[in-house]
Coordinates of C-alpha atoms in Angstrom, one line a residue:
X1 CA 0.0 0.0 0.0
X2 CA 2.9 2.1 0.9
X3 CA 4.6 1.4 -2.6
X4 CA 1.1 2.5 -4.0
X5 CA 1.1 5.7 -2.7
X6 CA 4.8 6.5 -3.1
X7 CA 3.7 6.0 -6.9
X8 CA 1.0 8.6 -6.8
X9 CA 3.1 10.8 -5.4
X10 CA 6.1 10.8 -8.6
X11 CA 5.9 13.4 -11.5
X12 CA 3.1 10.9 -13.9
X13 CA 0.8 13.2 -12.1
X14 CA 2.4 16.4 -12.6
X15 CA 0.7 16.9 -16.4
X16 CA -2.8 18.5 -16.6
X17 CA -5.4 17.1 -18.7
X18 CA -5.4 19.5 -21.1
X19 CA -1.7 18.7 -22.0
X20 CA -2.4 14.9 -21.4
X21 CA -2.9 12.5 -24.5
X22 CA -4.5 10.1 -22.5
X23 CA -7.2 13.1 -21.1
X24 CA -9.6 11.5 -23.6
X25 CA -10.0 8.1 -20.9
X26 CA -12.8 9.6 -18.9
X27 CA -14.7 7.0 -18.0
X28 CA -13.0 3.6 -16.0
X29 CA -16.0 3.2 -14.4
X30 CA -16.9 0.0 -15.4
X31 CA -12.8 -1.6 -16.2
X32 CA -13.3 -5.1 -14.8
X33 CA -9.9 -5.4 -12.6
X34 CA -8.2 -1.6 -13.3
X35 CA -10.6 1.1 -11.6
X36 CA -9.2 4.7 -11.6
X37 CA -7.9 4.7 -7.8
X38 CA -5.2 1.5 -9.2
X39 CA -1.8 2.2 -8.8
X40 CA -2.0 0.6 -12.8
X41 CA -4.2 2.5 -14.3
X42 CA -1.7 5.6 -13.4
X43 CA 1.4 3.8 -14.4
X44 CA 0.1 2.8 -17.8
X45 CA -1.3 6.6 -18.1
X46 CA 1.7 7.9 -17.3
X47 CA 3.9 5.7 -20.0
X48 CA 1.8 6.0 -22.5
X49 CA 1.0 9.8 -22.7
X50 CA 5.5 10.5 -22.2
X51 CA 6.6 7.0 -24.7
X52 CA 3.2 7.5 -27.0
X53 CA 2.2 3.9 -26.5
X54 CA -0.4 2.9 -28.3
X55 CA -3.0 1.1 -26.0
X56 CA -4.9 -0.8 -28.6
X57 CA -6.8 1.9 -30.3
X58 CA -5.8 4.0 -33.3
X59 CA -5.7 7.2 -31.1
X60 CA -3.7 5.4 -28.8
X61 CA -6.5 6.1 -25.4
X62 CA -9.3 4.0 -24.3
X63 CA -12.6 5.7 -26.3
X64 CA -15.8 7.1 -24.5
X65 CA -16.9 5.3 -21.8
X66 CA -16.3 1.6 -23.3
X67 CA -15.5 -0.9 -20.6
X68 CA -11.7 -2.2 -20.6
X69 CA -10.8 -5.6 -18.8
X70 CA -7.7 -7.1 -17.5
X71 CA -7.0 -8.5 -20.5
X72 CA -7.7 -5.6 -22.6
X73 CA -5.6 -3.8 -20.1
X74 CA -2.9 -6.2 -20.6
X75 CA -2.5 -5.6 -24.8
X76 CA -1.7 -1.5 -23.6
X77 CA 1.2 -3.0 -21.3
X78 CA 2.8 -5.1 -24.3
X79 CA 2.5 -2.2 -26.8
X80 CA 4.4 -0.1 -24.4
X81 CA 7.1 -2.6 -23.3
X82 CA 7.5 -3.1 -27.4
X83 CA 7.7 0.6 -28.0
X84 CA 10.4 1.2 -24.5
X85 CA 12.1 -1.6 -25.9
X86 CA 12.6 -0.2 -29.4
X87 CA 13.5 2.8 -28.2
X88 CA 16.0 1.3 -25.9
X89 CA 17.3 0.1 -29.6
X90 CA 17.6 2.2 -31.3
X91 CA 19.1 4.8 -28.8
X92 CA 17.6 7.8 -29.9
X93 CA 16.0 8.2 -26.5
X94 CA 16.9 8.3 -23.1
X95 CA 14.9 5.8 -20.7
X96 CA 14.5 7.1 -17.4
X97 CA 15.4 3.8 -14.9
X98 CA 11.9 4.7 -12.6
X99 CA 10.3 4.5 -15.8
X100 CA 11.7 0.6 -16.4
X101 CA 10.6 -0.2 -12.7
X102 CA 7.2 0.4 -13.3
X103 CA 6.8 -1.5 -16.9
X104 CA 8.7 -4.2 -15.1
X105 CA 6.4 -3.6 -11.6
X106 CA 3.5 -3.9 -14.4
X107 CA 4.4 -7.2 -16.5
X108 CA 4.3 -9.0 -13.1
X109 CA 1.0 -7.3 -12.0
X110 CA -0.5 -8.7 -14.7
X111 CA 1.6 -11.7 -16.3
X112 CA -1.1 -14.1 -16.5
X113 CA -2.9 -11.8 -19.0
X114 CA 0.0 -11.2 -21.1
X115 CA 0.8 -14.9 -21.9
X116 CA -1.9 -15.3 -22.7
X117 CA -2.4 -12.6 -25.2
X118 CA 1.4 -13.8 -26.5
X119 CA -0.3 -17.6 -26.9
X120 CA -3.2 -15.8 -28.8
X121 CA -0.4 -14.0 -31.1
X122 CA 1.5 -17.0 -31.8
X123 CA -1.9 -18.7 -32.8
X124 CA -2.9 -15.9 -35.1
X125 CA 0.3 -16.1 -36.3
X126 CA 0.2 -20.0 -37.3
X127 CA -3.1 -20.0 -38.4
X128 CA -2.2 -16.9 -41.0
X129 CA 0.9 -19.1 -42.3
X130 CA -1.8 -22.0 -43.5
X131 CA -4.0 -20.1 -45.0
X132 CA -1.5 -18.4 -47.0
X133 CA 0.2 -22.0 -47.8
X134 CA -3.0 -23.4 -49.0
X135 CA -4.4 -20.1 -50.7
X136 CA -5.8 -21.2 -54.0
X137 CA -5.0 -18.0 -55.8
X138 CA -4.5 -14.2 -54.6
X139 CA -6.9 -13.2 -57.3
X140 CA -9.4 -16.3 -57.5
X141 CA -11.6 -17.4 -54.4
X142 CA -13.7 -20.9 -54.9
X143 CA -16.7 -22.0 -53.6
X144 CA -19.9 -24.2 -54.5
X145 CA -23.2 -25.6 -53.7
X146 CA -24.6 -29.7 -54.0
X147 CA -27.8 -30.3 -54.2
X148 CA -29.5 -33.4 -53.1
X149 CA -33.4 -34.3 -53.6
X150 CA -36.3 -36.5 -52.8
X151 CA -39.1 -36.0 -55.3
X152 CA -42.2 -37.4 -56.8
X153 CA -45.6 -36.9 -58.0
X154 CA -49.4 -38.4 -57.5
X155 CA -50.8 -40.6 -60.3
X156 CA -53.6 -38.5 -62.4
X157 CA -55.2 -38.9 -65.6
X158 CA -54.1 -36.8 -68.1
X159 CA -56.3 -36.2 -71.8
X160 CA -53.1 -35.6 -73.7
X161 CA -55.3 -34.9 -77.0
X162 CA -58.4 -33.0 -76.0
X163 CA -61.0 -33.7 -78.2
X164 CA -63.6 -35.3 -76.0
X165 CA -62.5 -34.7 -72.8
X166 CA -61.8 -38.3 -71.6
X167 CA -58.2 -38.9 -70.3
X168 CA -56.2 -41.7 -72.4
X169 CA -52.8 -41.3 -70.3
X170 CA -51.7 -41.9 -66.8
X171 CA -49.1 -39.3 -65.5
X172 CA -46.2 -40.1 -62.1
X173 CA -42.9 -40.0 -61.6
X174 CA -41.5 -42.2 -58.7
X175 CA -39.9 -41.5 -56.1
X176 CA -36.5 -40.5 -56.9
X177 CA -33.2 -39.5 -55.0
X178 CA -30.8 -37.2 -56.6
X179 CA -28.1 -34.8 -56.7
X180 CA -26.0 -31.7 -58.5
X181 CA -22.7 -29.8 -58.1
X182 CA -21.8 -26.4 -58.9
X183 CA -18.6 -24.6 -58.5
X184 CA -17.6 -21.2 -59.4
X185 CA -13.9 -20.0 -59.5
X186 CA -13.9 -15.7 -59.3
X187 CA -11.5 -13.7 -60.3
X188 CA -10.8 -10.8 -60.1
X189 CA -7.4 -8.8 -61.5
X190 CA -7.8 -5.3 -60.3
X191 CA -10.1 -5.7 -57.6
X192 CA -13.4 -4.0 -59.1
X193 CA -13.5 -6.2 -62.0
X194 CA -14.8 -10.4 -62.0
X195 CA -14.5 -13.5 -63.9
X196 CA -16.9 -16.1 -63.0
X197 CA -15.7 -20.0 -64.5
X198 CA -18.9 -21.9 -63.4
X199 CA -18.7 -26.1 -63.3
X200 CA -21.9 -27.8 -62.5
X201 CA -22.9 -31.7 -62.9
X202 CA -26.5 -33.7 -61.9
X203 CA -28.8 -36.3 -62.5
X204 CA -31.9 -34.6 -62.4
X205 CA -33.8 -34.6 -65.7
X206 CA -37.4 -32.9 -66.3
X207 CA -40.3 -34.6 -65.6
X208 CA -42.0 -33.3 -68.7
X209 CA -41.8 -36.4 -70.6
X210 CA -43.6 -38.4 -67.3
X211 CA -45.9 -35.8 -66.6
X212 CA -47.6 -35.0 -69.8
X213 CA -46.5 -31.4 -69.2
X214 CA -43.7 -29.0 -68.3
X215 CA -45.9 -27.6 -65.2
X216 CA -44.5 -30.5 -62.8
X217 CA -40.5 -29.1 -63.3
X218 CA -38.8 -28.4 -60.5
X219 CA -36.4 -25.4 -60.0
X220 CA -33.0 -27.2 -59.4
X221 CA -33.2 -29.7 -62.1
X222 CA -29.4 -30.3 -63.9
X223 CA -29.3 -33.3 -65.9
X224 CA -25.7 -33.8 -67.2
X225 CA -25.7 -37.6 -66.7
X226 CA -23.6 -36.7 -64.0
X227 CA -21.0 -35.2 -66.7
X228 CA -19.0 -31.7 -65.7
X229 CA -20.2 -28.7 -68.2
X230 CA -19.6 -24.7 -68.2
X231 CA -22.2 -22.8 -67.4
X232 CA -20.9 -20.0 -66.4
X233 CA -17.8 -18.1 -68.5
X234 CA -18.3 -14.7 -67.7
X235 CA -16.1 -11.2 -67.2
X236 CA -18.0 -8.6 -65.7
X237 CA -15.7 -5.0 -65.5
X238 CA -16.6 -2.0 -64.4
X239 CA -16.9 1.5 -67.1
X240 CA -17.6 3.9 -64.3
X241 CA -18.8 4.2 -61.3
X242 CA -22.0 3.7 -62.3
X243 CA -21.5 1.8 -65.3
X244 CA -20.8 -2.1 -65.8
X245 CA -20.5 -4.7 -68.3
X246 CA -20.7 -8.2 -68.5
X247 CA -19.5 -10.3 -71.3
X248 CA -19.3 -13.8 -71.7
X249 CA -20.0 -17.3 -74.0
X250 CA -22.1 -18.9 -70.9
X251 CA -23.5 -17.2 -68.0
X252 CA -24.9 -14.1 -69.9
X253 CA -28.7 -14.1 -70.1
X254 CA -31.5 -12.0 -68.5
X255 CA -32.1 -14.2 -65.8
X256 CA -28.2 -13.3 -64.5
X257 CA -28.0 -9.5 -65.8
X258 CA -31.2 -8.7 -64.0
X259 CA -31.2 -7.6 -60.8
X260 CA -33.5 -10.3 -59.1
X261 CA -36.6 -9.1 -57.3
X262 CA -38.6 -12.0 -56.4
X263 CA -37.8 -12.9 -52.4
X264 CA -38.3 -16.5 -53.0
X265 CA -35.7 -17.1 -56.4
X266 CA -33.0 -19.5 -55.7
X267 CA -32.3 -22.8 -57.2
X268 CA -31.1 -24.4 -54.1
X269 CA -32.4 -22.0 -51.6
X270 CA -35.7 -20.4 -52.9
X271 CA -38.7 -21.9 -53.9
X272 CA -38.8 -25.5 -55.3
X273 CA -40.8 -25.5 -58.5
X274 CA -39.3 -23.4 -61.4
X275 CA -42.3 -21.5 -62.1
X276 CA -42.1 -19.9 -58.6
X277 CA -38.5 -18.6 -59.5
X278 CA -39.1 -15.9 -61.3
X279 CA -41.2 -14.1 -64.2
X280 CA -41.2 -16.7 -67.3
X281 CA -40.9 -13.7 -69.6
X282 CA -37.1 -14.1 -68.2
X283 CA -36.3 -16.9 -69.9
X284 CA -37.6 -16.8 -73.0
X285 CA -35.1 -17.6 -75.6
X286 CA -32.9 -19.6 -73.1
X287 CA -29.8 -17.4 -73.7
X288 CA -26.1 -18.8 -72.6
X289 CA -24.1 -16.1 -74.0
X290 CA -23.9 -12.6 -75.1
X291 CA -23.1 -9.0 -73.4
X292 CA -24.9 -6.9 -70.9
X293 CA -25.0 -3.7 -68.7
X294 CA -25.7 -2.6 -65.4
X295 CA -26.3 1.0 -64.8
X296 CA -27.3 2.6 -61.7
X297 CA -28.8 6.0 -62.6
X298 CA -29.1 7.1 -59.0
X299 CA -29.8 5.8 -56.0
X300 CA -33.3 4.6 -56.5
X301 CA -33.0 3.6 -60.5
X302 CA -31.0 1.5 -62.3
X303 CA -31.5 0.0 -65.9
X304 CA -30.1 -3.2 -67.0
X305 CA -29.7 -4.8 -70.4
X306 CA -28.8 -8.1 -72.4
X307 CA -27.9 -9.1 -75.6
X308 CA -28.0 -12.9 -75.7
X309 CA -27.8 -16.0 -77.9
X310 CA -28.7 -19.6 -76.8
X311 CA -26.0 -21.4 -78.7
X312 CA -23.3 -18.5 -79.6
X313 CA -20.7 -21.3 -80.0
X314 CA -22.2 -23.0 -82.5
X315 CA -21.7 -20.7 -85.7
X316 CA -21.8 -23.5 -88.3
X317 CA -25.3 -23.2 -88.7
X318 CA -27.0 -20.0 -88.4
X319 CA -30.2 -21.2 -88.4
X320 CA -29.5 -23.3 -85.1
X321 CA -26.9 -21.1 -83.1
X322 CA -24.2 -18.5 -83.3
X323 CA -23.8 -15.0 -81.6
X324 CA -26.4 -13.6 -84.2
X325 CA -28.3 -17.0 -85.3
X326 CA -30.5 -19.2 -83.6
X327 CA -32.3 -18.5 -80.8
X328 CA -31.8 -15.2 -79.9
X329 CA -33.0 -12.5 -77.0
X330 CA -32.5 -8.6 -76.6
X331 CA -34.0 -7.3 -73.4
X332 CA -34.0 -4.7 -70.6
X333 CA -35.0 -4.3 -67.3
X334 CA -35.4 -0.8 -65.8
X335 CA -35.0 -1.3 -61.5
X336 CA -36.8 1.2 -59.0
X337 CA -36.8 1.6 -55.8
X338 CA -39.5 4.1 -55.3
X339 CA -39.3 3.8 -51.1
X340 CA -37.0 2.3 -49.1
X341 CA -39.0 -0.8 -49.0
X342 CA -40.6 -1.6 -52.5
X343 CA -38.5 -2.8 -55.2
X344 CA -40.0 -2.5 -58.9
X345 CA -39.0 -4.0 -62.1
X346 CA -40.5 -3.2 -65.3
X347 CA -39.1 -5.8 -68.0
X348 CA -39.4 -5.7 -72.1
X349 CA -37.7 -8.5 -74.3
X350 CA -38.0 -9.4 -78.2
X351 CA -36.5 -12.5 -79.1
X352 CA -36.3 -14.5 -82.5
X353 CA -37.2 -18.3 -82.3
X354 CA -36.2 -20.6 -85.6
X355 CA -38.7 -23.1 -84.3
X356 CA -42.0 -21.0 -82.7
X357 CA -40.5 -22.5 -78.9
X358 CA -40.4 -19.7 -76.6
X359 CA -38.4 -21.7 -75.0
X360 CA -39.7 -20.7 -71.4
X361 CA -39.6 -23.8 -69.9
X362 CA -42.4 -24.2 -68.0
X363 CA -46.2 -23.6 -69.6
X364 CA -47.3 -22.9 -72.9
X365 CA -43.7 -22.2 -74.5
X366 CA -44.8 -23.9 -78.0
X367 CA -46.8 -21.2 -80.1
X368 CA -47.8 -24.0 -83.3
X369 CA -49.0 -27.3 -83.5
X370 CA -46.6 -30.1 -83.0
X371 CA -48.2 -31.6 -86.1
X372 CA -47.0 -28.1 -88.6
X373 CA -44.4 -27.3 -90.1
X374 CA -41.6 -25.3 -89.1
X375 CA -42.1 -21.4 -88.8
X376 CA -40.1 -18.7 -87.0
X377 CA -41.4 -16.3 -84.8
X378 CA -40.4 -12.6 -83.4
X379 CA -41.5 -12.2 -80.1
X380 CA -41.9 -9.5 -78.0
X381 CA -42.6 -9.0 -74.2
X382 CA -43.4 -6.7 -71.7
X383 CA -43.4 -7.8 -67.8
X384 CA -43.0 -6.8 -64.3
X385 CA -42.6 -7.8 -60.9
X386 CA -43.1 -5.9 -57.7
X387 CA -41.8 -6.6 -54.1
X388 CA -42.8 -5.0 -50.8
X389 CA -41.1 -5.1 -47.4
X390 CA -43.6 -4.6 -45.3
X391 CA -41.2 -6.1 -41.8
X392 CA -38.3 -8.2 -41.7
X393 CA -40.4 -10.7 -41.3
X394 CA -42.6 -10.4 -44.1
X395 CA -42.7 -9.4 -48.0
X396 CA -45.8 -9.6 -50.5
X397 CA -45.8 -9.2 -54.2
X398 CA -46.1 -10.6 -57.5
X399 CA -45.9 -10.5 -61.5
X400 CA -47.5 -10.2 -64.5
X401 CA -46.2 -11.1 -68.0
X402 CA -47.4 -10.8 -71.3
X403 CA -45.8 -11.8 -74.9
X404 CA -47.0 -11.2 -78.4
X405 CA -45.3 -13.3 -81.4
X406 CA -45.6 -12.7 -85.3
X407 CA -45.0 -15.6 -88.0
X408 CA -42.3 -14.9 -90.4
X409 CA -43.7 -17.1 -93.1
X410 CA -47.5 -17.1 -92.2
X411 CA -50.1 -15.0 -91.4
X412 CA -51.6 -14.9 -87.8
X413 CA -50.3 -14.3 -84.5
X414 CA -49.8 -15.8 -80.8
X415 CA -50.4 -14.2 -77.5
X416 CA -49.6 -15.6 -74.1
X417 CA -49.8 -14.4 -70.3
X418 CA -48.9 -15.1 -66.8
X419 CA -49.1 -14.0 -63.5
X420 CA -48.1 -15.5 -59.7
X421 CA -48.2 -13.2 -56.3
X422 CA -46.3 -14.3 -53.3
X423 CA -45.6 -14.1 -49.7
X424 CA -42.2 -15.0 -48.1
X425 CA -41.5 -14.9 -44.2
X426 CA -38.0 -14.8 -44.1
X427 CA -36.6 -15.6 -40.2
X428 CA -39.5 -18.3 -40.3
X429 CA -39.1 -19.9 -36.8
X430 CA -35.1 -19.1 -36.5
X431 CA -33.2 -16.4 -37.9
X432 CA -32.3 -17.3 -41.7
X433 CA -34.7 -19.5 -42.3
X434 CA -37.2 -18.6 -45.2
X435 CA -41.1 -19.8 -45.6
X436 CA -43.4 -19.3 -49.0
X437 CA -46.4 -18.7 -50.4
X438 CA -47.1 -18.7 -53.9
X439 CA -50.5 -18.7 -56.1
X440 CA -50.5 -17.9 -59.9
X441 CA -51.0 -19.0 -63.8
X442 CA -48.2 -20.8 -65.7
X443 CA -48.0 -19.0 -69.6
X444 CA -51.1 -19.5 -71.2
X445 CA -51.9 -19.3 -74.7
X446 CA -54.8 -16.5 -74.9
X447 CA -55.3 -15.8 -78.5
X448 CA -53.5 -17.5 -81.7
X449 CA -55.0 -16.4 -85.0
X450 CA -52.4 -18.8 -87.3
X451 CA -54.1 -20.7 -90.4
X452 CA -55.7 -23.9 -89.5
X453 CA -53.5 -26.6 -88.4
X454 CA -50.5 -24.4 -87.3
X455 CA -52.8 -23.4 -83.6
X456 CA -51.4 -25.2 -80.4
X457 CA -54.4 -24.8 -78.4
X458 CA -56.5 -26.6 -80.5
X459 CA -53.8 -28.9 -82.3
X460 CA -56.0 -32.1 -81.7
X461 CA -58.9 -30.5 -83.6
X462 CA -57.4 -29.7 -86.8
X463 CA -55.2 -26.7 -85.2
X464 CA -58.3 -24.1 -85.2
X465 CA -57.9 -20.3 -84.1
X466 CA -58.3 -19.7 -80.6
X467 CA -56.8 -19.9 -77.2
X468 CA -56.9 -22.4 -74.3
X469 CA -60.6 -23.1 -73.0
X470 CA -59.2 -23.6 -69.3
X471 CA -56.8 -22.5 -67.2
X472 CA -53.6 -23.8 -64.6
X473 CA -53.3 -23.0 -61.3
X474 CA -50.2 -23.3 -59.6
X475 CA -50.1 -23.7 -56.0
X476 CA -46.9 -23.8 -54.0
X477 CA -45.5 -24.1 -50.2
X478 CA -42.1 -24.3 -48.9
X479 CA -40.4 -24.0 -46.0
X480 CA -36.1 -23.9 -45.8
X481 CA -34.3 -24.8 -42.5
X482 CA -31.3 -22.9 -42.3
X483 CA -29.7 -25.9 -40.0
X484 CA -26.1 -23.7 -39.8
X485 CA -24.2 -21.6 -41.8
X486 CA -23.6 -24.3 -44.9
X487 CA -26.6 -26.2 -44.8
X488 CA -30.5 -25.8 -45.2
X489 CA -33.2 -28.0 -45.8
X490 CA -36.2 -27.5 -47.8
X491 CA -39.3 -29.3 -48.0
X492 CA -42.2 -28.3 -49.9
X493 CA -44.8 -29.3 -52.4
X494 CA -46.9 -27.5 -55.3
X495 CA -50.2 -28.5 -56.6
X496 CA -51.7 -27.6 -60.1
X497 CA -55.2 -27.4 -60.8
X498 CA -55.9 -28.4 -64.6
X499 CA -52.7 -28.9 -65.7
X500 CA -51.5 -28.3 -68.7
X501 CA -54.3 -26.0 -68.9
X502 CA -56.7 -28.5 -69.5
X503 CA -59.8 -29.4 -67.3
X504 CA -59.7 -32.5 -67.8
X505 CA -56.6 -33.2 -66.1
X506 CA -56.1 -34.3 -62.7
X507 CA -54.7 -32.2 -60.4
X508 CA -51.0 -32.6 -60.5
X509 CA -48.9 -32.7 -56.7
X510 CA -45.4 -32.6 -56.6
X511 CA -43.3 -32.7 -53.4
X512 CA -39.9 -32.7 -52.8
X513 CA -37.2 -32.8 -49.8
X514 CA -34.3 -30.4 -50.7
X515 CA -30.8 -30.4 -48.9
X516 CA -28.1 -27.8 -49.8
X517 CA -24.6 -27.4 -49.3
X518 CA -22.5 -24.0 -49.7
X519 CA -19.0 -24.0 -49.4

């Protein structure tokens, strides 16, 4: 106690605040083993504000009134004994010996704390040499997702030619288990630019073929056989500040230009069907590769756009692929954000099909008869999709698409629509978790005026004028377990009323038990 107050007594008092650096510590109030009255607390003060220790903060004081423990304490001691002993060094100042028996008085005070802060160095210090031994690249970072699935569907009778309305077809898919890989390499060379190498691999194929219809698809299907393709090849690089563009042979396509504003899109994350992804407008044309932009206007507008071509590759033939043959989409998207929690996004495409597919994937993506000829079609189409915040815990909204197609050879033309709204409950349960809602109609031929025998809707009946006579309903539910930071699980189901837009189909249930991966 005596030593204490001979302490007190010495010149580290002698400084006013105003000429102290350390005047900023103002409150000690709540230190958990160094209070003001410690003989410590003084002799740190006192080192620090005449040898400009830093004490762990950039300003080298403790800041406002934030509590400091022992431990805390403790890093302040080691930063000044490192800075007395460089200066010790390097000779360029004097040491005053009173000055060495405190640091020394204070590495005993508080030894325990500083080996373990040097044990806590040494680990930081191994741990940094392995990850810089097994760093894959200083420019590339890696990481993936694998998908694995239970699915099936109910038996129902389908009337795959509707001409009397009796069913002639029974529609399932068993119970199947499968899986897919993707991994993505990204680059980058100048730190504001990317290069995305996607590899992905699965054994899902569509259920179209089983079902009668492409309503029954799911959102994560990937059938590769198993066997590794590209499908992502990408460079994205900024022009501006504002201004980006992406250009690539796979990976360039509305769908991934877009900004995304449906809540519930995600292949192994979002909703399970692939109807409930996203607008079907967005696919049309099923691009791989082209060139795009990104431009954000200002902070509550942006506009994206997309040139794309489904098989650029493949310039052999132009009426099959190329950069300018083939199946080919041009589109934009203009994003608002007219309040902090709405997002907006107003879509137009055109896109040239060799073939009249649409090439959607899910609904009515034929425009003609499977029974007529060949013809090629320019389509265009106008969409869009709103989203509203209304709490963390809950967003409502929904989409509406519409597409119009001309013949290039006939007379005559095709109209289709769609629309879906949603709700998602993100933090369903447990923080990260995400729960859905979603009710809408697959693409539905409304109107096609072709000559006789070229109409889909009625392509059973001699291919008459005229749209479809009923209507789909899609009906989904989800729910994703985020079980930790890697892995979620998702089941969920859909059911659709008169599929294939035909009332004289079943209903059509599909479930599925989802597990992801990300690494």
């Amino acid at each position: 106690m005596e030593d204490s107050q001979e302490l007190k007594k010495q010149d580290i008092s002698k400084s006013t605040e105003s000429e102290n650096p350390m005047s900023q510590v103002t409150s000690v109030s709540e230190l958990d083993d160094v209070s003001p009255t410690d003989w410590a607390y003084d002799a740190l003060q006192s080192l620090a504000s005449r040898h400009n220790c830093a004490l762990g903060y950039s300003n080298n004081t403790f800041q406002g009134n934030k509590a400091i423990n022992r431990d805390q304490f403790a890093t302040g001691i080691d930063a000044c004994l490192q800075k007395i002993n460089e200066l010790i060094a390097s000779k360029a100042t004097a040491i005053d010996e009173q000055d060495l028996v405190i640091l020394q008085r204070l590495q005993n005070e508080f030894r325990a704390e500083l080996n373990q802060l040097q044990k806590r160095i040494v680990s930081l210090e191994e741990k940094s040499s392995e990850l810089k031994a097994n760093q894959f690249s200083p420019t590339t970072r890696f990481f993936g997702q694998v998908t694995t699935s239970f699915q099936g569907s109910n038996k129902n009778e389908v009337d795959l030619f509707p001409r009397d309305g009796v069913p002639e077809r029974t529609a399932q898919t068993n119970l199947t288990f499968a899986n897919s890989m993707q991994i993505t390499l990204a680059s980058s060379f100048t730190g504001r630019d990317l290069l995305l190498t996607g590899l992905y691999a699965g054994n899902l194929g569509s259920s179209a073929s089983s079902l009668f219809t492409n309503m029954g698809r799911l959102g994560f299907e990937s059938d590769t056989n198993n066997d590794v393709f590209i499908n992502d090849l990408s460079y994205r690089f900024p022009i501006s500040d504002r201004l980006g563009v992406v250009v690539g042979a796979a990976g360039v396509n509305p769908t991934s230009t877009f900004r995304g504003i449906n809540p519930l899109e995600g292949s192994g994350e979002g909703a399970i069907s692939a109807f409930a992804q996203r607008n079907p407008i967005l696919g049309i044309g099923s691009g791989t590769g082209g060139i795009g932009f990104d431009w954000q206007i200002n902070d509550r507008m942006s506009l994206q756009g997309v040139y794309s071509a489904q098989f650029p590759s493949f310039a052999a033939d132009k009426s099959v692929g190329g950069l300018f043959g083939g199946r080919q989409t041009l589109g934009t998207q203009l994003t608002l954000t007219p309040v902090n929690d709405i997002d907006v996004g107003l879509n137009y495409l055109y896109s040239r099909s060799p073939d009249g597919l649409l090439a959607t994937g899910v609904g009515d993506a034929q425009l003609t008869s499977p029974f007529a000829p060949t013809t090629s079609f320019d389509t265009q189409a106008i969409g869009a999709t709103v989203a509203w915040r209304i709490n963390p815990n809950l967003q409502l909204g929904g989409w509406g698409g519409w597409t119009f197609s001309n013949p290039q050879d006939i007379q005559g033309s095709v109209e289709t629509n769609n629309w879906a709204v949603f709700a998602a409950f993100p933090n369903l349960g447990r923080r990260g978790n995400l729960g859905g809602i979603l009710i809408g109609q697959p693409p539905k031929i409304t109107s096609s005026s072709l000559p006789d025998g070229f109409n889909f809707p009625n392509f059973s009946d001699n291919g008459t004028p005229g749209g479809r006579d009923a209507t789909s309903l899609h009906v989904e539910m989800f729910y994703r377990a985020q079980l930790n930071q890697n892995i979620a699980l998702t089941p969920g189901f859909f059911v659709v009323f008169n599929p294939d837009h035909n009332q004289s189909n079943d209903p059509l249930i599909v479930g599925a038990l989802r597990a992801t991966f990300r690494f």
